[in-house]
Amino acid sequence: MTAAPIRYHDGIETLSPDENETIDRIIAAMTHESEITAKRYGHAVRASHAKISGVAVGALEILPNLPPELAQGLFATPGTHSVIVRFAQGPGELLKDRVSTHRGMAIKVLGVEGDKLPGHEAPTQDFVFATGPVFPNPDAKGFLGSMKQLEAGTSAPEAVKATVSRSARALDGVVKSVTGESSPLLDFFGHVPHHPLAEPYYSQAALRYGDHVAKLGAFPASPAQAALADERLDTDREDGNVFRHAVLSYLAGHEAVFDIRVQLCLNLDDMPVEDASKRWDEAQSRYRTVARLVLPAQDALSEARRNYADDVLSFRPAHSLVAHRPLGSLMRARLKTYQALSRFRHARNRVPEVEPASIDDVPA
């Protein structure tokens, strides 16, 4: 890396005049989607990443002797934190896995001290990752357009959604064969059915990284996971839960390891914070390892753990140190939207939202 990372400052973001109105419309659309699914299931589910593939507990090991630009925020002090990790499918519906869309990995780090964002007092730090290095939409306004389409399609038959997913995946294969890269939008709706523990996950949008600005990612880091990297799962499996079976089967006998890596922003022209669809050139600023996430072999979805993860836990970008404040239009939308949707879900299910005080709060 030849250029120095930029310094964070409070004026690094540029808010559009109608942003608050746009975010309110996103919240309204996603709440309507949640109302539809709550009536369908008799229970409120998340408006995105509703279907769990697995919930694992483990440890985040922050590496020692990091260079100053990487030893920032949570990663400034070497040590080990307990974590809860939730793997899930993309849609805000409990669909069979033949609807193979983008997937998520949410990490809750426990025992985190330091100044938190307003409204967050618990000693936790959440990182919300998804497959794909960028988000399909650049900002809140673009996401609103996509969200209106998703809202309209919520009531469509599952067979239609499966057809859309297959078509998007096939077309994305053509795009990738021509350009060498996947289309973020096509991948969002038609992600290749890889093993959930064998592919990387990304913050997609930017966040503050102490004195700097960065994107984060989680990259598989064990030989056993690498051996699964080229495997495509059969999403036509009869019970429609192939991703869940894959995660639970693997974690029943193996530990999963992910390197947590940071890509520092070198300049705001080539690496903008306001455009989450812009890929930051890894030839200019590569992802560098700052920690290791270790998930030992375990039962990753007992009934008690599943209920706890579904109904009690909330993973939000707003559960954050000030040093890792989410940045950019899309992230500002997430800060407000995740809070509103979590309140809806917990109120509808009559379950209080409680941040875990320790890893012992997580059912075995």
CSV table of C-alpha atoms in Angstrom, one decimal:
chain,number,residue,atom,x,y,z
A,1,MET,CA,0.0,0.0,0.0
A,2,THR,CA,1.7,3.2,-1.2
A,3,ALA,CA,-0.7,5.9,0.0
A,4,ALA,CA,-1.5,6.7,3.6
A,5,PRO,CA,-5.1,6.1,4.8
A,6,ILE,CA,-7.2,9.2,5.1
A,7,ARG,CA,-8.0,10.6,8.5
A,8,TYR,CA,-11.6,10.5,9.8
A,9,HIS,CA,-13.3,13.8,10.5
A,10,ASP,CA,-16.9,14.6,11.3
A,11,GLY,CA,-17.5,16.3,8.0
A,12,ILE,CA,-16.6,13.3,5.9
A,13,GLU,CA,-20.3,12.5,5.1
A,14,THR,CA,-22.6,14.5,2.8
A,15,LEU,CA,-26.3,14.3,3.6
A,16,SER,CA,-28.9,14.9,0.9
A,17,PRO,CA,-31.7,17.4,1.7
A,18,ASP,CA,-34.4,14.8,1.5
A,19,GLU,CA,-32.6,11.9,3.3
A,20,ASN,CA,-34.8,11.8,6.4
A,21,GLU,CA,-37.9,11.6,4.2
A,22,THR,CA,-36.4,8.8,2.2
A,23,ILE,CA,-35.5,6.9,5.3
A,24,ASP,CA,-39.0,7.3,6.7
A,25,ARG,CA,-40.3,5.8,3.4
A,26,ILE,CA,-37.9,2.9,3.7
A,27,ILE,CA,-39.1,2.2,7.3
A,28,ALA,CA,-42.7,2.4,6.1
A,29,ALA,CA,-42.1,-0.1,3.2
A,30,MET,CA,-40.2,-2.5,5.4
A,31,THR,CA,-42.7,-2.3,8.2
A,32,HIS,CA,-45.5,-3.1,5.7
A,33,GLU,CA,-43.5,-6.1,4.5
A,34,SER,CA,-43.1,-7.2,8.2
A,35,GLU,CA,-46.9,-6.9,8.8
A,36,ILE,CA,-47.6,-9.1,5.8
A,37,THR,CA,-45.2,-11.8,6.9
A,38,ALA,CA,-46.3,-11.6,10.6
A,39,LYS,CA,-49.9,-12.3,9.5
A,40,ARG,CA,-48.6,-15.2,7.3
A,41,TYR,CA,-46.6,-16.9,10.0
A,42,GLY,CA,-48.5,-15.8,13.1
A,43,HIS,CA,-45.2,-14.4,14.4
A,44,ALA,CA,-43.1,-11.4,13.4
A,45,VAL,CA,-39.8,-12.2,11.7
A,46,ARG,CA,-36.9,-10.0,10.6
A,47,ALA,CA,-37.6,-7.8,7.6
A,48,SER,CA,-34.3,-9.1,6.1
A,49,HIS,CA,-32.2,-12.2,6.9
A,50,ALA,CA,-35.2,-13.8,8.5
A,51,LYS,CA,-34.3,-17.5,8.1
A,52,ILE,CA,-31.5,-18.7,10.3
A,53,SER,CA,-28.9,-21.2,9.0
A,54,GLY,CA,-27.1,-21.4,12.3
A,55,VAL,CA,-26.2,-19.5,15.5
A,56,ALA,CA,-22.8,-20.1,16.8
A,57,VAL,CA,-20.8,-18.9,19.8
A,58,GLY,CA,-17.1,-18.5,19.9
A,59,ALA,CA,-14.3,-16.1,20.3
A,60,LEU,CA,-12.8,-13.1,18.5
A,61,GLU,CA,-9.1,-13.0,18.9
A,62,ILE,CA,-7.6,-9.6,18.3
A,63,LEU,CA,-4.1,-9.9,17.0
A,64,PRO,CA,-1.1,-8.4,18.8
A,65,ASN,CA,1.5,-6.1,17.3
A,66,LEU,CA,-0.8,-4.5,14.7
A,67,PRO,CA,0.6,-1.4,12.9
A,68,PRO,CA,-0.9,1.9,14.2
A,69,GLU,CA,-3.3,2.3,11.3
A,70,LEU,CA,-4.9,-1.1,12.1
A,71,ALA,CA,-4.7,-0.9,15.9
A,72,GLN,CA,-7.9,1.2,16.1
A,73,GLY,CA,-11.1,1.1,18.1
A,74,LEU,CA,-12.1,-2.4,19.1
A,75,PHE,CA,-8.9,-3.7,17.5
A,76,ALA,CA,-6.5,-1.4,19.4
A,77,THR,CA,-6.0,-3.8,22.3
A,78,PRO,CA,-5.0,-7.4,21.8
A,79,GLY,CA,-7.2,-9.9,23.6
A,80,THR,CA,-10.1,-12.2,23.2
A,81,HIS,CA,-13.8,-11.4,23.3
A,82,SER,CA,-16.8,-13.8,23.3
A,83,VAL,CA,-19.0,-13.6,20.2
A,84,ILE,CA,-22.4,-14.7,19.0
A,85,VAL,CA,-22.6,-15.2,15.2
A,86,ARG,CA,-25.9,-15.6,13.3
A,87,PHE,CA,-25.8,-17.0,9.7
A,88,ALA,CA,-29.0,-16.3,7.7
A,89,GLN,CA,-30.6,-16.1,4.3
A,90,GLY,CA,-31.3,-12.7,2.7
A,91,PRO,CA,-35.1,-12.4,2.4
A,92,GLY,CA,-37.4,-11.2,5.1
A,93,GLU,CA,-39.4,-14.4,4.7
A,94,LEU,CA,-39.0,-18.0,5.7
A,95,LEU,CA,-38.6,-19.4,2.2
A,96,LYS,CA,-37.2,-22.7,0.9
A,97,ASP,CA,-33.6,-22.5,-0.1
A,98,ARG,CA,-34.4,-22.9,-3.8
A,99,VAL,CA,-34.8,-19.1,-3.4
A,100,SER,CA,-31.1,-18.6,-3.1
A,101,THR,CA,-30.4,-15.0,-2.6
A,102,HIS,CA,-27.5,-13.1,-0.9
A,103,ARG,CA,-26.7,-14.3,2.7
A,104,GLY,CA,-25.8,-12.6,5.9
A,105,MET,CA,-23.4,-13.1,8.8
A,106,ALA,CA,-24.1,-10.9,11.9
A,107,ILE,CA,-21.5,-10.8,14.6
A,108,LYS,CA,-22.1,-9.6,18.2
A,109,VAL,CA,-18.9,-9.0,20.2
A,110,LEU,CA,-19.3,-9.1,23.9
A,111,GLY,CA,-17.3,-7.4,26.7
A,112,VAL,CA,-16.6,-4.2,24.6
A,113,GLU,CA,-15.9,-1.1,26.7
A,114,GLY,CA,-15.7,2.4,25.4
A,115,ASP,CA,-17.8,5.3,24.1
A,116,LYS,CA,-20.9,4.0,22.3
A,117,LEU,CA,-23.3,5.6,19.8
A,118,PRO,CA,-26.3,7.3,21.4
A,119,GLY,CA,-28.9,4.9,22.6
A,120,HIS,CA,-26.5,2.0,23.0
A,121,GLU,CA,-25.2,1.4,26.5
A,122,ALA,CA,-24.5,-2.4,26.5
A,123,PRO,CA,-20.9,-3.6,26.3
A,124,THR,CA,-21.4,-5.0,22.8
A,125,GLN,CA,-20.3,-4.2,19.3
A,126,ASP,CA,-22.2,-5.6,16.2
A,127,PHE,CA,-20.9,-6.0,12.7
A,128,VAL,CA,-23.5,-6.8,10.1
A,129,PHE,CA,-22.0,-8.5,7.0
A,130,ALA,CA,-23.3,-9.9,3.8
A,131,THR,CA,-22.1,-11.8,0.8
A,132,GLY,CA,-20.7,-9.6,-1.9
A,133,PRO,CA,-18.1,-6.7,-1.4
A,134,VAL,CA,-20.6,-4.0,-2.3
A,135,PHE,CA,-24.3,-3.3,-1.9
A,136,PRO,CA,-26.5,-3.3,-5.0
A,137,ASN,CA,-27.7,0.3,-4.4
A,138,PRO,CA,-25.5,3.3,-3.8
A,139,ASP,CA,-27.5,5.1,-1.2
A,140,ALA,CA,-30.8,5.3,0.7
A,141,LYS,CA,-32.7,6.7,-2.3
A,142,GLY,CA,-31.6,3.8,-4.4
A,143,PHE,CA,-32.4,1.3,-1.7
A,144,LEU,CA,-35.9,2.8,-1.3
A,145,GLY,CA,-36.5,1.9,-5.0
A,146,SER,CA,-35.4,-1.7,-4.5
A,147,MET,CA,-37.3,-1.9,-1.2
A,148,LYS,CA,-40.6,-0.8,-2.9
A,149,GLN,CA,-40.1,-3.7,-5.4
A,150,LEU,CA,-39.5,-6.2,-2.6
A,151,GLU,CA,-42.5,-4.9,-0.7
A,152,ALA,CA,-44.7,-5.4,-3.7
A,153,GLY,CA,-43.3,-8.9,-4.2
A,154,THR,CA,-43.7,-10.1,-0.7
A,155,SER,CA,-47.2,-11.6,-1.4
A,156,ALA,CA,-46.0,-13.3,-4.6
A,157,PRO,CA,-46.0,-17.1,-4.7
A,158,GLU,CA,-42.8,-18.8,-3.6
A,159,ALA,CA,-42.5,-20.5,-7.0
A,160,VAL,CA,-42.2,-17.1,-8.6
A,161,LYS,CA,-39.5,-16.0,-6.2
A,162,ALA,CA,-37.6,-19.2,-7.0
A,163,THR,CA,-37.8,-18.6,-10.7
A,164,VAL,CA,-36.6,-15.0,-10.2
A,165,SER,CA,-33.6,-16.3,-8.2
A,166,ARG,CA,-32.7,-18.9,-10.7
A,167,SER,CA,-33.0,-16.4,-13.6
A,168,ALA,CA,-30.9,-13.8,-11.8
A,169,ARG,CA,-28.2,-16.4,-11.0
A,170,ALA,CA,-28.1,-17.6,-14.6
A,171,LEU,CA,-27.8,-14.1,-16.0
A,172,ASP,CA,-25.2,-13.2,-13.4
A,173,GLY,CA,-23.1,-16.2,-14.6
A,174,VAL,CA,-23.2,-14.7,-18.1
A,175,VAL,CA,-22.2,-11.3,-16.8
A,176,LYS,CA,-19.3,-12.8,-14.8
A,177,SER,CA,-18.1,-14.7,-17.8
A,178,VAL,CA,-17.9,-11.5,-19.9
A,179,THR,CA,-16.7,-9.0,-17.3
A,180,GLY,CA,-14.9,-11.2,-14.8
A,181,GLU,CA,-17.1,-9.8,-12.0
A,182,SER,CA,-20.5,-10.6,-10.6
A,183,SER,CA,-23.3,-8.1,-10.8
A,184,PRO,CA,-24.2,-6.9,-7.3
A,185,LEU,CA,-27.9,-6.6,-8.1
A,186,LEU,CA,-28.1,-10.0,-9.8
A,187,ASP,CA,-26.1,-11.6,-7.1
A,188,PHE,CA,-28.4,-10.1,-4.5
A,189,PHE,CA,-31.4,-11.9,-6.0
A,190,GLY,CA,-29.6,-15.0,-7.3
A,191,HIS,CA,-26.5,-15.8,-5.2
A,192,VAL,CA,-24.7,-19.1,-6.1
A,193,PRO,CA,-25.6,-21.7,-3.5
A,194,HIS,CA,-22.1,-22.0,-1.9
A,195,HIS,CA,-21.6,-23.5,1.6
A,196,PRO,CA,-22.3,-20.6,4.0
A,197,LEU,CA,-19.1,-21.3,6.0
A,198,ALA,CA,-16.9,-21.4,2.9
A,199,GLU,CA,-17.4,-17.9,1.4
A,200,PRO,CA,-16.5,-14.4,2.6
A,201,TYR,CA,-18.8,-11.8,4.0
A,202,TYR,CA,-18.4,-8.0,3.9
A,203,SER,CA,-19.6,-4.8,5.6
A,204,GLN,CA,-20.2,-3.6,2.0
A,205,ALA,CA,-20.6,0.0,3.2
A,206,ALA,CA,-18.0,2.1,5.1
A,207,LEU,CA,-17.6,2.7,8.8
A,208,ARG,CA,-15.3,4.7,11.0
A,209,TYR,CA,-12.2,2.8,11.9
A,210,GLY,CA,-10.9,4.9,14.8
A,211,ASP,CA,-8.7,7.6,13.3
A,212,HIS,CA,-9.5,6.3,9.8
A,213,VAL,CA,-12.3,5.0,7.5
A,214,ALA,CA,-12.6,1.4,6.3
A,215,LYS,CA,-14.7,-1.5,5.1
A,216,LEU,CA,-14.5,-4.8,7.0
A,217,GLY,CA,-14.8,-8.4,5.9
A,218,ALA,CA,-14.8,-12.0,7.3
A,219,PHE,CA,-12.9,-14.5,5.2
A,220,PRO,CA,-12.9,-18.3,5.7
A,221,ALA,CA,-9.5,-19.4,7.1
A,222,SER,CA,-9.4,-23.1,7.8
A,223,PRO,CA,-8.3,-25.9,5.4
A,224,ALA,CA,-11.7,-27.7,6.0
A,225,GLN,CA,-13.6,-24.6,4.9
A,226,ALA,CA,-11.3,-24.1,1.9
A,227,ALA,CA,-12.1,-27.7,0.8
A,228,LEU,CA,-15.8,-26.6,0.5
A,229,ALA,CA,-15.2,-23.4,-1.4
A,230,ASP,CA,-16.1,-24.8,-4.8
A,231,GLU,CA,-19.0,-26.9,-3.7
A,232,ARG,CA,-22.5,-26.0,-4.9
A,233,LEU,CA,-25.3,-27.1,-2.6
A,234,ASP,CA,-28.4,-28.8,-3.9
A,235,THR,CA,-31.1,-26.2,-3.2
A,236,ASP,CA,-33.9,-28.5,-4.4
A,237,ARG,CA,-33.5,-30.7,-1.3
A,238,GLU,CA,-36.9,-31.8,-0.2
A,239,ASP,CA,-37.2,-29.9,3.1
A,240,GLY,CA,-35.8,-26.7,1.6
A,241,ASN,CA,-33.2,-26.2,4.3
A,242,VAL,CA,-30.0,-27.1,2.6
A,243,PHE,CA,-28.0,-24.2,4.0
A,244,ARG,CA,-29.0,-24.9,7.5
A,245,HIS,CA,-28.1,-28.6,7.1
A,246,ALA,CA,-24.7,-27.6,5.8
A,247,VAL,CA,-23.9,-25.2,8.6
A,248,LEU,CA,-25.2,-27.5,11.4
A,249,SER,CA,-23.5,-30.6,9.9
A,250,TYR,CA,-20.2,-28.8,9.6
A,251,LEU,CA,-20.2,-27.3,13.1
A,252,ALA,CA,-21.2,-30.6,14.7
A,253,GLY,CA,-17.7,-31.9,14.0
A,254,HIS,CA,-15.5,-29.0,13.0
A,255,GLU,CA,-14.5,-25.6,14.1
A,256,ALA,CA,-15.0,-22.7,11.7
A,257,VAL,CA,-12.4,-20.0,11.5
A,258,PHE,CA,-12.7,-16.6,9.8
A,259,ASP,CA,-10.1,-13.9,9.4
A,260,ILE,CA,-11.5,-10.5,10.2
A,261,ARG,CA,-9.9,-8.1,7.7
A,262,VAL,CA,-9.9,-4.3,7.2
A,263,GLN,CA,-9.7,-2.4,3.9
A,264,LEU,CA,-8.6,1.2,4.7
A,265,CYS,CA,-9.9,4.1,2.6
A,266,LEU,CA,-7.0,6.0,0.9
A,267,ASN,CA,-9.1,8.7,-0.8
A,268,LEU,CA,-12.7,9.6,-1.0
A,269,ASP,CA,-12.8,10.0,-4.8
A,270,ASP,CA,-11.9,6.4,-5.6
A,271,MET,CA,-13.2,5.0,-2.2
A,272,PRO,CA,-16.4,7.0,-1.4
A,273,VAL,CA,-18.4,6.6,1.8
A,274,GLU,CA,-21.6,7.9,0.2
A,275,ASP,CA,-21.8,5.3,-2.6
A,276,ALA,CA,-22.1,1.8,-1.1
A,277,SER,CA,-22.2,0.3,-4.6
A,278,LYS,CA,-18.7,1.4,-5.4
A,279,ARG,CA,-16.1,-1.3,-5.0
A,280,TRP,CA,-12.8,-0.1,-3.4
A,281,ASP,CA,-9.9,-1.3,-5.4
A,282,GLU,CA,-8.1,-4.0,-3.6
A,283,ALA,CA,-5.0,-3.5,-5.7
A,284,GLN,CA,-4.7,-0.1,-4.1
A,285,SER,CA,-5.8,-1.1,-0.6
A,286,ARG,CA,-5.9,-4.7,0.2
A,287,TYR,CA,-7.9,-6.3,3.1
A,288,ARG,CA,-5.5,-6.8,6.0
A,289,THR,CA,-6.1,-9.2,8.9
A,290,VAL,CA,-6.7,-7.7,12.4
A,291,ALA,CA,-8.5,-10.5,14.2
A,292,ARG,CA,-9.5,-14.2,14.0
A,293,LEU,CA,-13.0,-15.4,14.6
A,294,VAL,CA,-13.1,-19.0,16.0
A,295,LEU,CA,-16.3,-20.9,16.2
A,296,PRO,CA,-15.7,-24.3,17.9
A,297,ALA,CA,-17.7,-27.4,17.1
A,298,GLN,CA,-21.1,-27.1,18.6
A,299,ASP,CA,-24.9,-27.6,18.2
A,300,ALA,CA,-25.5,-24.4,16.4
A,301,LEU,CA,-29.3,-24.4,16.4
A,302,SER,CA,-30.9,-26.1,19.3
A,303,GLU,CA,-34.6,-25.1,19.7
A,304,ALA,CA,-33.8,-22.9,22.7
A,305,ARG,CA,-30.9,-21.2,20.9
A,306,ARG,CA,-33.0,-20.6,17.8
A,307,ASN,CA,-35.8,-19.0,19.8
A,308,TYR,CA,-33.4,-16.8,21.6
A,309,ALA,CA,-31.7,-15.7,18.4
A,310,ASP,CA,-35.0,-15.2,16.5
A,311,ASP,CA,-37.0,-13.4,19.2
A,312,VAL,CA,-34.7,-11.8,21.7
A,313,LEU,CA,-31.5,-10.9,19.9
A,314,SER,CA,-31.1,-7.9,17.7
A,315,PHE,CA,-28.1,-7.3,15.5
A,316,ARG,CA,-27.8,-3.6,14.5
A,317,PRO,CA,-25.2,-1.3,13.0
A,318,ALA,CA,-26.2,1.1,15.9
A,319,HIS,CA,-24.9,-1.3,18.4
A,320,SER,CA,-21.4,0.2,18.0
A,321,LEU,CA,-18.5,2.1,19.5
A,322,VAL,CA,-18.2,5.7,18.4
A,323,ALA,CA,-14.9,4.5,16.9
A,324,HIS,CA,-16.8,2.3,14.5
A,325,ARG,CA,-19.7,4.5,13.6
A,326,PRO,CA,-21.4,3.4,10.3
A,327,LEU,CA,-20.8,6.0,7.5
A,328,GLY,CA,-22.6,7.0,4.3
A,329,SER,CA,-26.2,7.3,3.2
A,330,LEU,CA,-27.0,3.6,3.2
A,331,MET,CA,-25.6,3.1,6.7
A,332,ARG,CA,-27.4,6.2,8.0
A,333,ALA,CA,-30.6,4.6,6.7
A,334,ARG,CA,-29.7,1.3,8.4
A,335,LEU,CA,-29.1,3.0,11.8
A,336,LYS,CA,-32.8,4.2,11.9
A,337,THR,CA,-34.4,1.4,10.0
A,338,TYR,CA,-33.0,-1.5,12.0
A,339,GLN,CA,-34.1,0.2,15.2
A,340,ALA,CA,-37.7,0.7,14.0
A,341,LEU,CA,-38.0,-2.8,12.6
A,342,SER,CA,-36.6,-4.4,15.8
A,343,ARG,CA,-39.1,-2.4,17.9
A,344,PHE,CA,-41.9,-3.7,15.6
A,345,ARG,CA,-40.8,-7.3,15.8
A,346,HIS,CA,-40.3,-7.4,19.6
A,347,ALA,CA,-43.6,-5.5,20.2
A,348,ARG,CA,-45.6,-7.8,17.9
A,349,ASN,CA,-44.1,-10.9,19.5
A,350,ARG,CA,-44.3,-9.4,23.0
A,351,VAL,CA,-40.7,-10.3,23.7
A,352,PRO,CA,-38.3,-7.7,25.3
A,353,GLU,CA,-35.2,-6.9,23.4
A,354,VAL,CA,-32.3,-7.6,25.7
A,355,GLU,CA,-28.6,-7.4,24.9
A,356,PRO,CA,-26.6,-10.4,26.4
A,357,ALA,CA,-24.5,-9.6,29.4
A,358,SER,CA,-22.3,-12.7,28.8
A,359,ILE,CA,-22.0,-15.7,26.6
A,360,ASP,CA,-23.8,-17.7,29.3
A,361,ASP,CA,-27.0,-15.9,28.3
A,362,VAL,CA,-27.0,-17.9,25.0
A,363,PRO,CA,-28.8,-21.2,25.3
A,364,ALA,CA,-26.8,-24.3,24.6
